[in-house]
Amino acid sequence: MMKLCWIYIVFLLFMAPALKAQAPLDLEHIYNPAANAAADIEKATQQAAREHKHVLLQVGGNWCIWCKRLYKFMHDDAAITSELQQHYVVYHLNYSKENKNLPILQKLGYPQRFGFPVLVILDGKGNRLHTQNTGLLESADSYDRDKVMDMLKQWSPAALNPANYVNQ
């Protein structure tokens, strides 16, 4: 009986990550209206600096169907997920009737002018590098994988490293 218990425990240890990975995405709580976004973005920026990454802000709200589609799209595509993990610290900046985060959006150059979701890329010092109108990344009722991947690669830290262009 004890041997059977150990086999069961070992089985659970190996299966738990796989079961967790297959859990459905919570598309109703992507954005947190109660979050201290300024503090969260500061933490994300510090993490990005330590890890030699950029910060990718996805600005939107839980009310926004296209925000949910982008979130799911980025999580469902292994190559995009890998690109994000390798080069970005991702933060979901809330914009809703409960909290529009207008002072932060003002500092970011009013990215809401492009609608939602909108992507803003910051460097490890918190400087805005790029604002991406996600409407330009759409395809039918989803997003175009190649366009999203190109945008992520074009604004990665390596793409903006001057040393990569010395001999060109």
JSON list of C-alpha atoms in Angstrom, two decimals:
[
{"chain": "A", "resi": 1, "resn": "MET", "atom": "CA", "xyz": [0.00, 0.00, 0.00]},
{"chain": "A", "resi": 2, "resn": "MET", "atom": "CA", "xyz": [2.85, 2.38, 0.88]},
{"chain": "A", "resi": 3, "resn": "LYS", "atom": "CA", "xyz": [4.48, 1.74, -2.52]},
{"chain": "A", "resi": 4, "resn": "LEU", "atom": "CA", "xyz": [1.21, 2.62, -4.26]},
{"chain": "A", "resi": 5, "resn": "CYS", "atom": "CA", "xyz": [1.06, 5.88, -2.28]},
{"chain": "A", "resi": 6, "resn": "TRP", "atom": "CA", "xyz": [4.57, 6.86, -3.41]},
{"chain": "A", "resi": 7, "resn": "ILE", "atom": "CA", "xyz": [3.75, 6.06, -7.02]},
{"chain": "A", "resi": 8, "resn": "TYR", "atom": "CA", "xyz": [0.66, 8.25, -6.77]},
{"chain": "A", "resi": 9, "resn": "ILE", "atom": "CA", "xyz": [2.65, 11.13, -5.19]},
{"chain": "A", "resi": 10, "resn": "VAL", "atom": "CA", "xyz": [5.34, 10.93, -7.89]},
{"chain": "A", "resi": 11, "resn": "PHE", "atom": "CA", "xyz": [2.63, 10.85, -10.56]},
{"chain": "A", "resi": 12, "resn": "LEU", "atom": "CA", "xyz": [1.03, 14.00, -9.11]},
{"chain": "A", "resi": 13, "resn": "LEU", "atom": "CA", "xyz": [4.37, 15.80, -8.95]},
{"chain": "A", "resi": 14, "resn": "PHE", "atom": "CA", "xyz": [4.99, 15.18, -12.63]},
{"chain": "A", "resi": 15, "resn": "MET", "atom": "CA", "xyz": [1.43, 15.81, -13.77]},
{"chain": "A", "resi": 16, "resn": "ALA", "atom": "CA", "xyz": [0.68, 18.94, -11.73]},
{"chain": "A", "resi": 17, "resn": "PRO", "atom": "CA", "xyz": [2.58, 21.33, -14.07]},
{"chain": "A", "resi": 18, "resn": "ALA", "atom": "CA", "xyz": [0.91, 19.80, -17.12]},
{"chain": "A", "resi": 19, "resn": "LEU", "atom": "CA", "xyz": [-2.52, 20.07, -15.55]},
{"chain": "A", "resi": 20, "resn": "LYS", "atom": "CA", "xyz": [-1.88, 23.65, -14.49]},
{"chain": "A", "resi": 21, "resn": "ALA", "atom": "CA", "xyz": [-0.63, 24.58, -17.98]},
{"chain": "A", "resi": 22, "resn": "GLN", "atom": "CA", "xyz": [-3.86, 23.33, -19.48]},
{"chain": "A", "resi": 23, "resn": "ALA", "atom": "CA", "xyz": [-6.07, 25.40, -17.18]},
{"chain": "A", "resi": 24, "resn": "PRO", "atom": "CA", "xyz": [-8.27, 27.80, -19.14]},
{"chain": "A", "resi": 25, "resn": "LEU", "atom": "CA", "xyz": [-7.22, 31.43, -19.27]},
{"chain": "A", "resi": 26, "resn": "ASP", "atom": "CA", "xyz": [-9.16, 33.81, -17.05]},
{"chain": "A", "resi": 27, "resn": "LEU", "atom": "CA", "xyz": [-10.25, 36.37, -19.61]},
{"chain": "A", "resi": 28, "resn": "GLU", "atom": "CA", "xyz": [-12.46, 38.27, -17.18]},
{"chain": "A", "resi": 29, "resn": "HIS", "atom": "CA", "xyz": [-9.65, 39.41, -14.84]},
{"chain": "A", "resi": 30, "resn": "ILE", "atom": "CA", "xyz": [-6.73, 40.35, -17.09]},
{"chain": "A", "resi": 31, "resn": "TYR", "atom": "CA", "xyz": [-6.67, 43.95, -15.87]},
{"chain": "A", "resi": 32, "resn": "ASN", "atom": "CA", "xyz": [-6.86, 45.06, -12.24]},
{"chain": "A", "resi": 33, "resn": "PRO", "atom": "CA", "xyz": [-8.70, 48.38, -11.80]},
{"chain": "A", "resi": 34, "resn": "ALA", "atom": "CA", "xyz": [-7.56, 48.55, -8.15]},
{"chain": "A", "resi": 35, "resn": "ALA", "atom": "CA", "xyz": [-3.87, 48.09, -8.93]},
{"chain": "A", "resi": 36, "resn": "ASN", "atom": "CA", "xyz": [-1.35, 50.78, -8.12]},
{"chain": "A", "resi": 37, "resn": "ALA", "atom": "CA", "xyz": [-0.30, 50.94, -11.76]},
{"chain": "A", "resi": 38, "resn": "ALA", "atom": "CA", "xyz": [2.47, 53.51, -11.22]},
{"chain": "A", "resi": 39, "resn": "ALA", "atom": "CA", "xyz": [4.14, 51.29, -8.62]},
{"chain": "A", "resi": 40, "resn": "ASP", "atom": "CA", "xyz": [3.58, 48.16, -10.73]},
{"chain": "A", "resi": 41, "resn": "ILE", "atom": "CA", "xyz": [5.12, 49.77, -13.81]},
{"chain": "A", "resi": 42, "resn": "GLU", "atom": "CA", "xyz": [8.09, 50.94, -11.72]},
{"chain": "A", "resi": 43, "resn": "LYS", "atom": "CA", "xyz": [8.61, 47.34, -10.53]},
{"chain": "A", "resi": 44, "resn": "ALA", "atom": "CA", "xyz": [8.28, 46.03, -14.09]},
{"chain": "A", "resi": 45, "resn": "THR", "atom": "CA", "xyz": [10.82, 48.61, -15.27]},
{"chain": "A", "resi": 46, "resn": "GLN", "atom": "CA", "xyz": [13.28, 47.64, -12.54]},
{"chain": "A", "resi": 47, "resn": "GLN", "atom": "CA", "xyz": [12.85, 43.96, -13.43]},
{"chain": "A", "resi": 48, "resn": "ALA", "atom": "CA", "xyz": [13.37, 44.75, -17.11]},
{"chain": "A", "resi": 49, "resn": "ALA", "atom": "CA", "xyz": [16.57, 46.65, -16.31]},
{"chain": "A", "resi": 50, "resn": "ARG", "atom": "CA", "xyz": [17.93, 43.76, -14.22]},
{"chain": "A", "resi": 51, "resn": "GLU", "atom": "CA", "xyz": [17.05, 41.21, -16.90]},
{"chain": "A", "resi": 52, "resn": "HIS", "atom": "CA", "xyz": [18.12, 43.36, -19.90]},
{"chain": "A", "resi": 53, "resn": "LYS", "atom": "CA", "xyz": [14.58, 43.39, -21.28]},
{"chain": "A", "resi": 54, "resn": "HIS", "atom": "CA", "xyz": [11.95, 45.93, -22.22]},
{"chain": "A", "resi": 55, "resn": "VAL", "atom": "CA", "xyz": [8.53, 46.45, -20.65]},
{"chain": "A", "resi": 56, "resn": "LEU", "atom": "CA", "xyz": [5.50, 45.70, -22.79]},
{"chain": "A", "resi": 57, "resn": "LEU", "atom": "CA", "xyz": [2.41, 47.48, -21.50]},
{"chain": "A", "resi": 58, "resn": "GLN", "atom": "CA", "xyz": [-0.85, 46.14, -22.84]},
{"chain": "A", "resi": 59, "resn": "VAL", "atom": "CA", "xyz": [-3.31, 48.94, -22.15]},
{"chain": "A", "resi": 60, "resn": "GLY", "atom": "CA", "xyz": [-6.98, 48.00, -22.07]},
{"chain": "A", "resi": 61, "resn": "GLY", "atom": "CA", "xyz": [-9.71, 46.68, -19.86]},
{"chain": "A", "resi": 62, "resn": "ASN", "atom": "CA", "xyz": [-11.69, 43.61, -18.95]},
{"chain": "A", "resi": 63, "resn": "TRP", "atom": "CA", "xyz": [-14.64, 45.16, -20.81]},
{"chain": "A", "resi": 64, "resn": "CYS", "atom": "CA", "xyz": [-12.74, 45.07, -24.14]},
{"chain": "A", "resi": 65, "resn": "ILE", "atom": "CA", "xyz": [-13.24, 42.03, -26.42]},
{"chain": "A", "resi": 66, "resn": "TRP", "atom": "CA", "xyz": [-10.16, 42.86, -28.50]},
{"chain": "A", "resi": 67, "resn": "CYS", "atom": "CA", "xyz": [-8.07, 43.12, -25.31]},
{"chain": "A", "resi": 68, "resn": "LYS", "atom": "CA", "xyz": [-9.20, 39.63, -24.38]},
{"chain": "A", "resi": 69, "resn": "ARG", "atom": "CA", "xyz": [-8.46, 38.37, -27.90]},
{"chain": "A", "resi": 70, "resn": "LEU", "atom": "CA", "xyz": [-4.93, 39.80, -27.82]},
{"chain": "A", "resi": 71, "resn": "TYR", "atom": "CA", "xyz": [-4.25, 38.32, -24.38]},
{"chain": "A", "resi": 72, "resn": "LYS", "atom": "CA", "xyz": [-5.45, 34.88, -25.51]},
{"chain": "A", "resi": 73, "resn": "PHE", "atom": "CA", "xyz": [-3.65, 35.15, -28.86]},
{"chain": "A", "resi": 74, "resn": "MET", "atom": "CA", "xyz": [-0.33, 35.90, -27.17]},
{"chain": "A", "resi": 75, "resn": "HIS", "atom": "CA", "xyz": [-0.77, 33.05, -24.69]},
{"chain": "A", "resi": 76, "resn": "ASP", "atom": "CA", "xyz": [-1.91, 30.49, -27.25]},
{"chain": "A", "resi": 77, "resn": "ASP", "atom": "CA", "xyz": [1.02, 30.96, -29.63]},
{"chain": "A", "resi": 78, "resn": "ALA", "atom": "CA", "xyz": [4.15, 29.28, -28.25]},
{"chain": "A", "resi": 79, "resn": "ALA", "atom": "CA", "xyz": [6.57, 31.33, -30.39]},
{"chain": "A", "resi": 80, "resn": "ILE", "atom": "CA", "xyz": [5.02, 34.65, -29.33]},
{"chain": "A", "resi": 81, "resn": "THR", "atom": "CA", "xyz": [4.95, 33.55, -25.70]},
{"chain": "A", "resi": 82, "resn": "SER", "atom": "CA", "xyz": [8.62, 32.62, -25.97]},
{"chain": "A", "resi": 83, "resn": "GLU", "atom": "CA", "xyz": [9.51, 35.97, -27.58]},
{"chain": "A", "resi": 84, "resn": "LEU", "atom": "CA", "xyz": [7.68, 37.81, -24.81]},
{"chain": "A", "resi": 85, "resn": "GLN", "atom": "CA", "xyz": [9.35, 35.80, -22.05]},
{"chain": "A", "resi": 86, "resn": "GLN", "atom": "CA", "xyz": [12.78, 36.25, -23.60]},
{"chain": "A", "resi": 87, "resn": "HIS", "atom": "CA", "xyz": [12.65, 39.99, -24.28]},
{"chain": "A", "resi": 88, "resn": "TYR", "atom": "CA", "xyz": [9.83, 41.62, -22.31]},
{"chain": "A", "resi": 89, "resn": "VAL", "atom": "CA", "xyz": [8.32, 42.10, -18.90]},
{"chain": "A", "resi": 90, "resn": "VAL", "atom": "CA", "xyz": [4.58, 42.27, -19.60]},
{"chain": "A", "resi": 91, "resn": "TYR", "atom": "CA", "xyz": [2.16, 44.42, -17.62]},
{"chain": "A", "resi": 92, "resn": "HIS", "atom": "CA", "xyz": [-1.56, 44.88, -18.26]},
{"chain": "A", "resi": 93, "resn": "LEU", "atom": "CA", "xyz": [-2.40, 48.53, -17.61]},
{"chain": "A", "resi": 94, "resn": "ASN", "atom": "CA", "xyz": [-6.07, 49.01, -16.78]},
{"chain": "A", "resi": 95, "resn": "TYR", "atom": "CA", "xyz": [-8.30, 51.51, -18.53]},
{"chain": "A", "resi": 96, "resn": "SER", "atom": "CA", "xyz": [-11.91, 51.32, -17.35]},
{"chain": "A", "resi": 97, "resn": "LYS", "atom": "CA", "xyz": [-14.66, 53.45, -15.88]},
{"chain": "A", "resi": 98, "resn": "GLU", "atom": "CA", "xyz": [-13.39, 52.38, -12.43]},
{"chain": "A", "resi": 99, "resn": "ASN", "atom": "CA", "xyz": [-9.84, 53.58, -13.12]},
{"chain": "A", "resi": 100, "resn": "LYS", "atom": "CA", "xyz": [-8.65, 55.18, -16.34]},
{"chain": "A", "resi": 101, "resn": "ASN", "atom": "CA", "xyz": [-5.07, 55.72, -15.12]},
{"chain": "A", "resi": 102, "resn": "LEU", "atom": "CA", "xyz": [-5.08, 59.06, -16.95]},
{"chain": "A", "resi": 103, "resn": "PRO", "atom": "CA", "xyz": [-1.91, 60.51, -15.33]},
{"chain": "A", "resi": 104, "resn": "ILE", "atom": "CA", "xyz": [0.07, 57.45, -16.49]},
{"chain": "A", "resi": 105, "resn": "LEU", "atom": "CA", "xyz": [-1.43, 57.58, -19.97]},
{"chain": "A", "resi": 106, "resn": "GLN", "atom": "CA", "xyz": [-0.54, 61.28, -20.17]},
{"chain": "A", "resi": 107, "resn": "LYS", "atom": "CA", "xyz": [3.11, 60.44, -19.35]},
{"chain": "A", "resi": 108, "resn": "LEU", "atom": "CA", "xyz": [3.00, 57.72, -22.04]},
{"chain": "A", "resi": 109, "resn": "GLY", "atom": "CA", "xyz": [1.92, 60.21, -24.73]},
{"chain": "A", "resi": 110, "resn": "TYR", "atom": "CA", "xyz": [-1.83, 59.43, -24.73]},
{"chain": "A", "resi": 111, "resn": "PRO", "atom": "CA", "xyz": [-1.71, 55.94, -26.28]},
{"chain": "A", "resi": 112, "resn": "GLN", "atom": "CA", "xyz": [-5.48, 55.62, -25.87]},
{"chain": "A", "resi": 113, "resn": "ARG", "atom": "CA", "xyz": [-5.81, 57.71, -29.02]},
{"chain": "A", "resi": 114, "resn": "PHE", "atom": "CA", "xyz": [-5.32, 54.44, -30.93]},
{"chain": "A", "resi": 115, "resn": "GLY", "atom": "CA", "xyz": [-8.18, 52.67, -29.14]},
{"chain": "A", "resi": 116, "resn": "PHE", "atom": "CA", "xyz": [-7.87, 49.49, -27.13]},
{"chain": "A", "resi": 117, "resn": "PRO", "atom": "CA", "xyz": [-5.90, 47.44, -26.69]},
{"chain": "A", "resi": 118, "resn": "VAL", "atom": "CA", "xyz": [-2.81, 49.49, -27.36]},
{"chain": "A", "resi": 119, "resn": "LEU", "atom": "CA", "xyz": [0.75, 48.37, -26.70]},
{"chain": "A", "resi": 120, "resn": "VAL", "atom": "CA", "xyz": [3.43, 50.62, -25.24]},
{"chain": "A", "resi": 121, "resn": "ILE", "atom": "CA", "xyz": [7.06, 49.54, -25.05]},
{"chain": "A", "resi": 122, "resn": "LEU", "atom": "CA", "xyz": [9.35, 51.02, -22.41]},
{"chain": "A", "resi": 123, "resn": "ASP", "atom": "CA", "xyz": [13.07, 50.52, -21.93]},
{"chain": "A", "resi": 124, "resn": "GLY", "atom": "CA", "xyz": [14.63, 49.51, -18.63]},
{"chain": "A", "resi": 125, "resn": "LYS", "atom": "CA", "xyz": [14.73, 53.15, -17.57]},
{"chain": "A", "resi": 126, "resn": "GLY", "atom": "CA", "xyz": [11.02, 53.69, -18.15]},
{"chain": "A", "resi": 127, "resn": "ASN", "atom": "CA", "xyz": [11.44, 55.68, -21.37]},
{"chain": "A", "resi": 128, "resn": "ARG", "atom": "CA", "xyz": [8.71, 55.16, -23.94]},
{"chain": "A", "resi": 129, "resn": "LEU", "atom": "CA", "xyz": [10.21, 53.61, -27.05]},
{"chain": "A", "resi": 130, "resn": "HIS", "atom": "CA", "xyz": [7.13, 52.79, -29.10]},
{"chain": "A", "resi": 131, "resn": "THR", "atom": "CA", "xyz": [3.35, 52.90, -29.10]},
{"chain": "A", "resi": 132, "resn": "GLN", "atom": "CA", "xyz": [1.65, 50.25, -31.23]},
{"chain": "A", "resi": 133, "resn": "ASN", "atom": "CA", "xyz": [-1.85, 50.64, -32.61]},
{"chain": "A", "resi": 134, "resn": "THR", "atom": "CA", "xyz": [-2.99, 47.00, -32.40]},
{"chain": "A", "resi": 135, "resn": "GLY", "atom": "CA", "xyz": [-5.60, 47.59, -35.09]},
{"chain": "A", "resi": 136, "resn": "LEU", "atom": "CA", "xyz": [-2.67, 47.39, -37.52]},
{"chain": "A", "resi": 137, "resn": "LEU", "atom": "CA", "xyz": [-1.88, 43.89, -36.19]},
{"chain": "A", "resi": 138, "resn": "GLU", "atom": "CA", "xyz": [-5.39, 42.50, -36.67]},
{"chain": "A", "resi": 139, "resn": "SER", "atom": "CA", "xyz": [-6.48, 39.83, -39.10]},
{"chain": "A", "resi": 140, "resn": "ALA", "atom": "CA", "xyz": [-10.20, 39.05, -39.43]},
{"chain": "A", "resi": 141, "resn": "ASP", "atom": "CA", "xyz": [-11.43, 38.45, -35.86]},
{"chain": "A", "resi": 142, "resn": "SER", "atom": "CA", "xyz": [-7.96, 37.85, -34.38]},
{"chain": "A", "resi": 143, "resn": "TYR", "atom": "CA", "xyz": [-4.40, 38.99, -34.85]},
{"chain": "A", "resi": 144, "resn": "ASP", "atom": "CA", "xyz": [-1.84, 38.31, -37.56]},
{"chain": "A", "resi": 145, "resn": "ARG", "atom": "CA", "xyz": [0.93, 36.16, -36.09]},
{"chain": "A", "resi": 146, "resn": "ASP", "atom": "CA", "xyz": [3.64, 37.48, -38.43]},
{"chain": "A", "resi": 147, "resn": "LYS", "atom": "CA", "xyz": [2.77, 41.12, -37.76]},
{"chain": "A", "resi": 148, "resn": "VAL", "atom": "CA", "xyz": [2.76, 40.62, -33.99]},
{"chain": "A", "resi": 149, "resn": "MET", "atom": "CA", "xyz": [6.04, 38.70, -34.08]},
{"chain": "A", "resi": 150, "resn": "ASP", "atom": "CA", "xyz": [7.67, 41.31, -36.34]},
{"chain": "A", "resi": 151, "resn": "MET", "atom": "CA", "xyz": [6.62, 44.12, -34.01]},
{"chain": "A", "resi": 152, "resn": "LEU", "atom": "CA", "xyz": [7.98, 42.27, -30.96]},
{"chain": "A", "resi": 153, "resn": "LYS", "atom": "CA", "xyz": [11.29, 41.56, -32.70]},
{"chain": "A", "resi": 154, "resn": "GLN", "atom": "CA", "xyz": [11.66, 45.08, -34.10]},
{"chain": "A", "resi": 155, "resn": "TRP", "atom": "CA", "xyz": [11.33, 46.62, -30.61]},
{"chain": "A", "resi": 156, "resn": "SER", "atom": "CA", "xyz": [13.30, 44.02, -28.65]},
{"chain": "A", "resi": 157, "resn": "PRO", "atom": "CA", "xyz": [16.42, 45.14, -26.76]},
{"chain": "A", "resi": 158, "resn": "ALA", "atom": "CA", "xyz": [18.66, 43.45, -29.33]},
{"chain": "A", "resi": 159, "resn": "ALA", "atom": "CA", "xyz": [17.02, 45.31, -32.21]},
{"chain": "A", "resi": 160, "resn": "LEU", "atom": "CA", "xyz": [17.74, 48.64, -30.49]},
{"chain": "A", "resi": 161, "resn": "ASN", "atom": "CA", "xyz": [21.30, 47.80, -29.47]},
{"chain": "A", "resi": 162, "resn": "PRO", "atom": "CA", "xyz": [23.63, 50.17, -31.37]},
{"chain": "A", "resi": 163, "resn": "ALA", "atom": "CA", "xyz": [26.43, 47.59, -31.28]},
{"chain": "A", "resi": 164, "resn": "ASN", "atom": "CA", "xyz": [24.44, 45.46, -33.71]},
{"chain": "A", "resi": 165, "resn": "TYR", "atom": "CA", "xyz": [24.73, 48.18, -36.37]},
{"chain": "A", "resi": 166, "resn": "VAL", "atom": "CA", "xyz": [28.37, 49.28, -36.07]},
{"chain": "A", "resi": 167, "resn": "ASN", "atom": "CA", "xyz": [29.56, 47.53, -39.24]},
{"chain": "A", "resi": 168, "resn": "GLN", "atom": "CA", "xyz": [26.56, 48.27, -41.41]}
]
